[in-house]
mmCIF file of C-alpha atoms in Angstrom:
data_model
loop_
_atom_site.group_PDB
_atom_site.id
_atom_site.type_symbol
_atom_site.label_atom_id
_atom_site.label_comp_id
_atom_site.label_asym_id
_atom_site.label_seq_id
_atom_site.Cartn_x
_atom_site.Cartn_y
_atom_site.Cartn_z
ATOM 1 C CA UNK A 1 23.538 174.814 -78.593
ATOM 2 C CA UNK A 2 24.673 178.330 -79.384
ATOM 3 C CA UNK A 3 23.889 180.923 -76.746
ATOM 4 C CA UNK A 4 23.618 184.439 -78.154
ATOM 5 C CA UNK A 5 22.479 187.886 -77.107
ATOM 6 C CA UNK A 6 20.561 190.251 -79.347
ATOM 7 C CA UNK A 7 20.503 193.935 -78.398
ATOM 8 C CA UNK A 8 17.864 196.197 -79.954
ATOM 9 C CA UNK A 9 19.564 199.589 -80.249
ATOM 10 C CA UNK A 10 16.251 201.180 -81.246
ATOM 11 C CA UNK A 11 14.971 200.548 -77.732
ATOM 12 C CA UNK A 12 18.069 201.349 -75.668
ATOM 13 C CA UNK A 13 17.913 204.814 -74.070
ATOM 14 C CA UNK A 14 21.162 204.685 -72.138
ATOM 15 C CA UNK A 15 19.810 204.241 -68.611
ATOM 16 C CA UNK A 16 22.745 201.978 -67.669
ATOM 17 C CA UNK A 17 20.414 199.668 -65.752
ATOM 18 C CA UNK A 18 22.318 196.796 -67.385
ATOM 19 C CA UNK A 19 25.611 198.129 -66.053
ATOM 20 C CA UNK A 20 24.292 198.420 -62.494
ATOM 21 C CA UNK A 21 22.587 195.015 -62.580
ATOM 22 C CA UNK A 22 25.759 193.379 -63.883
ATOM 23 C CA UNK A 23 27.848 195.038 -61.173
ATOM 24 C CA UNK A 24 25.517 193.768 -58.473
ATOM 25 C CA UNK A 25 25.154 190.255 -59.888
ATOM 26 C CA UNK A 26 28.874 189.736 -60.460
ATOM 27 C CA UNK A 27 30.291 191.950 -57.691
ATOM 28 C CA UNK A 28 32.972 193.174 -60.072
ATOM 29 C CA UNK A 29 35.888 195.156 -58.616
ATOM 30 C CA UNK A 30 36.189 198.934 -58.982
ATOM 31 C CA UNK A 31 36.772 199.908 -62.603
ATOM 32 C CA UNK A 32 35.552 196.579 -63.983
ATOM 33 C CA UNK A 33 32.378 196.715 -66.075
ATOM 34 C CA UNK A 34 31.404 193.531 -67.890
ATOM 35 C CA UNK A 35 28.732 195.531 -69.678
ATOM 36 C CA UNK A 36 28.680 199.245 -70.388
ATOM 37 C CA UNK A 37 26.812 201.661 -72.634
ATOM 38 C CA UNK A 38 28.607 204.258 -74.722
ATOM 39 C CA UNK A 39 26.916 207.507 -75.734
ATOM 40 C CA UNK A 40 27.504 208.470 -79.349
ATOM 41 C CA UNK A 41 26.477 211.572 -81.271
ATOM 42 C CA UNK A 42 25.545 210.860 -84.868
ATOM 43 C CA UNK A 43 25.157 213.400 -87.654
ATOM 44 C CA UNK A 44 25.855 217.134 -87.654
ATOM 45 C CA UNK A 45 24.002 219.891 -85.843
ATOM 46 C CA UNK A 46 21.152 220.720 -86.258
ATOM 47 C CA UNK A 47 20.422 217.247 -87.627
ATOM 48 C CA UNK A 48 22.383 215.347 -84.998
ATOM 49 C CA UNK A 49 21.043 212.792 -82.561
ATOM 50 C CA UNK A 50 22.287 210.733 -79.642
ATOM 51 C CA UNK A 51 22.618 206.967 -79.947
ATOM 52 C CA UNK A 52 23.578 204.422 -77.328
ATOM 53 C CA UNK A 53 25.939 201.522 -77.903
ATOM 54 C CA UNK A 54 25.736 198.743 -75.305
ATOM 55 C CA UNK A 55 28.973 196.743 -75.171
ATOM 56 C CA UNK A 56 29.690 193.335 -73.676
ATOM 57 C CA UNK A 57 31.985 190.353 -74.264
ATOM 58 C CA UNK A 58 31.004 188.965 -77.660
ATOM 59 C CA UNK A 59 31.723 185.289 -76.843
ATOM 60 C CA UNK A 60 33.191 184.927 -80.321
ATOM 61 C CA UNK A 61 33.243 181.698 -82.330
ATOM 62 C CA UNK A 62 36.639 182.696 -83.711
ATOM 63 C CA UNK A 63 37.868 184.165 -80.435
ATOM 64 C CA UNK A 64 41.332 185.787 -80.619
ATOM 65 C CA UNK A 65 41.551 185.672 -76.815
ATOM 66 C CA UNK A 66 41.347 181.871 -76.948
ATOM 67 C CA UNK A 67 43.913 181.654 -79.739
ATOM 68 C CA UNK A 68 46.596 183.650 -77.902
ATOM 69 C CA UNK A 69 46.114 182.190 -74.407
ATOM 70 C CA UNK A 70 49.316 180.247 -73.643
ATOM 71 C CA UNK A 71 47.798 178.047 -70.931
ATOM 72 C CA UNK A 72 44.326 177.297 -72.313
ATOM 73 C CA UNK A 73 42.682 179.277 -69.500
ATOM 74 C CA UNK A 74 40.500 181.041 -72.072
ATOM 75 C CA UNK A 75 38.344 178.477 -73.815
ATOM 76 C CA UNK A 76 35.294 178.071 -76.010
ATOM 77 C CA UNK A 77 32.627 175.847 -74.438
ATOM 78 C CA UNK A 78 30.053 173.643 -76.148
ATOM 79 C CA UNK A 79 27.271 176.101 -75.321
ATOM 80 C CA UNK A 80 29.007 178.719 -77.472
ATOM 81 C CA UNK A 81 30.304 180.861 -74.624
ATOM 82 C CA UNK A 82 33.918 181.837 -73.989
ATOM 83 C CA UNK A 83 35.037 181.399 -70.388
ATOM 84 C CA UNK A 84 38.196 181.893 -68.321
ATOM 85 C CA UNK A 85 39.359 179.291 -65.801
ATOM 86 C CA UNK A 86 41.071 181.388 -63.127
ATOM 87 C CA UNK A 87 43.175 178.496 -61.811
ATOM 88 C CA UNK A 88 44.787 178.146 -65.258
ATOM 89 C CA UNK A 89 45.309 181.874 -65.878
ATOM 90 C CA UNK A 90 48.838 183.215 -65.357
ATOM 91 C CA UNK A 91 47.836 186.851 -65.790
ATOM 92 C CA UNK A 92 49.931 187.500 -68.910
ATOM 93 C CA UNK A 93 47.109 189.680 -70.317
ATOM 94 C CA UNK A 94 47.721 188.575 -73.922
ATOM 95 C CA UNK A 95 43.990 187.948 -74.248
ATOM 96 C CA UNK A 96 43.265 191.531 -73.232
ATOM 97 C CA UNK A 97 45.523 192.784 -76.016
ATOM 98 C CA UNK A 98 43.928 190.425 -78.533
ATOM 99 C CA UNK A 99 40.290 191.332 -77.751
ATOM 100 C CA UNK A 100 39.046 193.946 -80.244
ATOM 101 C CA UNK A 101 36.085 194.768 -77.982
ATOM 102 C CA UNK A 102 38.025 195.833 -74.877
ATOM 103 C CA UNK A 103 35.894 193.367 -72.911
ATOM 104 C CA UNK A 104 38.472 191.859 -70.546
ATOM 105 C CA UNK A 105 39.808 193.094 -67.228
ATOM 106 C CA UNK A 106 42.811 192.299 -65.072
ATOM 107 C CA UNK A 107 42.217 191.626 -61.402
ATOM 108 C CA UNK A 108 44.869 193.678 -59.646
ATOM 109 C CA UNK A 109 46.846 192.067 -56.865
ATOM 110 C CA UNK A 110 46.031 195.126 -54.762
ATOM 111 C CA UNK A 111 42.946 194.511 -52.609
ATOM 112 C CA UNK A 112 40.127 196.186 -54.596
ATOM 113 C CA UNK A 113 37.604 198.274 -52.689
ATOM 114 C CA UNK A 114 35.257 201.180 -53.195
ATOM 115 C CA UNK A 115 36.105 202.499 -49.743
ATOM 116 C CA UNK A 116 39.738 203.598 -50.082
ATOM 117 C CA UNK A 117 41.811 203.384 -46.912
ATOM 118 C CA UNK A 118 38.851 201.936 -44.988
ATOM 119 C CA UNK A 119 39.364 198.679 -46.863
ATOM 120 C CA UNK A 120 36.805 196.170 -48.062
ATOM 121 C CA UNK A 121 33.358 196.055 -46.536
ATOM 122 C CA UNK A 122 31.685 192.738 -45.623
ATOM 123 C CA UNK A 123 30.051 192.345 -49.033
ATOM 124 C CA UNK A 124 33.316 192.978 -50.886
ATOM 125 C CA UNK A 125 35.171 190.485 -48.689
ATOM 126 C CA UNK A 126 32.528 187.848 -49.395
ATOM 127 C CA UNK A 127 32.376 188.323 -53.163
ATOM 128 C CA UNK A 128 35.966 189.298 -53.966
ATOM 129 C CA UNK A 129 36.948 185.621 -53.907
ATOM 130 C CA UNK A 130 35.111 185.294 -57.221
ATOM 131 C CA UNK A 131 37.708 187.564 -58.849
ATOM 132 C CA UNK A 132 41.101 185.955 -58.298
ATOM 133 C CA UNK A 133 43.903 188.501 -58.065
ATOM 134 C CA UNK A 134 46.505 188.316 -60.813
ATOM 135 C CA UNK A 135 44.074 186.825 -63.338
ATOM 136 C CA UNK A 136 41.940 188.103 -66.205
ATOM 137 C CA UNK A 137 38.164 188.427 -65.846
ATOM 138 C CA UNK A 138 35.234 188.940 -68.208
ATOM 139 C CA UNK A 139 31.503 188.563 -68.783
ATOM 140 C CA UNK A 140 30.356 184.953 -68.523
ATOM 141 C CA UNK A 141 26.836 185.525 -69.855
ATOM 142 C CA UNK A 142 26.010 185.176 -66.129
ATOM 143 C CA UNK A 143 27.018 181.510 -65.906
ATOM 144 C CA UNK A 144 26.047 181.304 -62.230
ATOM 145 C CA UNK A 145 22.562 182.647 -62.973
ATOM 146 C CA UNK A 146 22.130 180.338 -65.964
ATOM 147 C CA UNK A 147 22.853 177.379 -63.688
ATOM 148 C CA UNK A 148 19.689 178.412 -61.811
ATOM 149 C CA UNK A 149 17.718 178.799 -65.070
ATOM 150 C CA UNK A 150 17.857 182.582 -64.827
ATOM 151 C CA UNK A 151 18.728 184.900 -67.725
ATOM 152 C CA UNK A 152 21.780 187.185 -67.555
ATOM 153 C CA UNK A 153 21.219 190.053 -65.114
ATOM 154 C CA UNK A 154 21.482 192.687 -67.851
ATOM 155 C CA UNK A 155 18.707 190.996 -69.828
ATOM 156 C CA UNK A 156 16.369 190.598 -66.866
ATOM 157 C CA UNK A 157 16.874 194.188 -65.684
ATOM 158 C CA UNK A 158 16.620 196.130 -68.960
ATOM 159 C CA UNK A 159 13.547 198.382 -68.556
ATOM 160 C CA UNK A 160 13.363 198.988 -72.302
ATOM 161 C CA UNK A 161 13.348 195.243 -73.048
ATOM 162 C CA UNK A 162 16.217 195.852 -75.442
ATOM 163 C CA UNK A 163 18.171 192.674 -74.651
ATOM 164 C CA UNK A 164 17.280 189.121 -75.610
ATOM 165 C CA UNK A 165 19.152 185.940 -74.731
ATOM 166 C CA UNK A 166 18.794 182.330 -75.745
ATOM 167 C CA UNK A 167 19.795 179.411 -77.932
ATOM 168 C CA UNK A 168 20.112 180.368 -81.587
ATOM 169 C CA UNK A 169 20.119 176.679 -82.554
ATOM 170 C CA UNK A 170 16.582 176.333 -81.166
ATOM 171 C CA UNK A 171 14.208 177.495 -83.948
ATOM 172 C CA UNK A 172 11.471 178.103 -81.379
ATOM 173 C CA UNK A 173 13.562 180.429 -79.202
ATOM 174 C CA UNK A 174 12.900 184.156 -79.110
ATOM 175 C CA UNK A 175 16.397 184.961 -80.362
ATOM 176 C CA UNK A 176 15.944 182.668 -83.370
ATOM 177 C CA UNK A 177 12.702 184.399 -84.283
ATOM 178 C CA UNK A 178 14.261 187.854 -83.860
ATOM 179 C CA UNK A 179 17.280 186.809 -85.899
ATOM 180 C CA UNK A 180 15.080 185.639 -88.722
ATOM 181 C CA UNK A 181 12.884 188.744 -88.617
ATOM 182 C CA UNK A 182 15.470 191.519 -88.206
ATOM 183 C CA UNK A 183 18.763 189.946 -89.353
ATOM 184 C CA UNK A 184 20.776 191.703 -86.606
ATOM 185 C CA UNK A 185 24.429 192.496 -87.241
ATOM 186 C CA UNK A 186 27.532 191.913 -85.080
ATOM 187 C CA UNK A 187 29.783 194.738 -83.882
ATOM 188 C CA UNK A 188 33.037 195.152 -85.831
ATOM 189 C CA UNK A 189 32.378 192.271 -88.257
ATOM 190 C CA UNK A 190 35.580 193.204 -90.086
ATOM 191 C CA UNK A 191 37.548 191.730 -87.182
ATOM 192 C CA UNK A 192 36.470 188.258 -88.300
ATOM 193 C CA UNK A 193 35.741 187.052 -84.770
ATOM 194 C CA UNK A 194 32.218 185.753 -85.508
ATOM 195 C CA UNK A 195 30.575 187.222 -82.373
ATOM 196 C CA UNK A 196 27.638 185.775 -80.458
ATOM 197 C CA UNK A 197 26.268 189.246 -79.723
ATOM 198 C CA UNK A 198 24.156 190.931 -82.382
ATOM 199 C CA UNK A 199 22.545 194.350 -82.768
ATOM 200 C CA UNK A 200 19.260 195.445 -84.277
ATOM 201 C CA UNK A 201 19.990 198.893 -85.693
#
């Protein structure tokens, strides 16, 4: 099994629905965005245009974050995803430095909240336990949703149907068919990380 995501940049119009859905599904702390969309201007006026670049953890086959982790907290699983075991993470942040995609976040030991001096609301108190303070966090390809046979929140929410998720080793899967048809490319292939996220330009 090799779980991958294919993002069709031709369809993405920068609505950030993926960002909001991810925030809600994972209850990430303030400032932490497992997925985000950058706005880029291409070309020169008057022949310029706006393009959108959705970014997410690439769950690399040759993951530098896994290589530098001194405790083995960052690991590559059999399904092709890269995950972090919080109980094994010492918060050294070496993986954050090693990631060329800026896709990892440190959970501050300060109590995170969107409400300033008012402190955490009931929802934040309930979900903040999922983000252990003093450890590094990242996209899991929505592991908790996949356990319930649901796709990642960003995939399910995308109104442009620009995101596709599945097993690349299954020739009948939608991602396998898209891969064969469009030959999507990874982001920053020169880094040699062999990502599991691909883009249709």
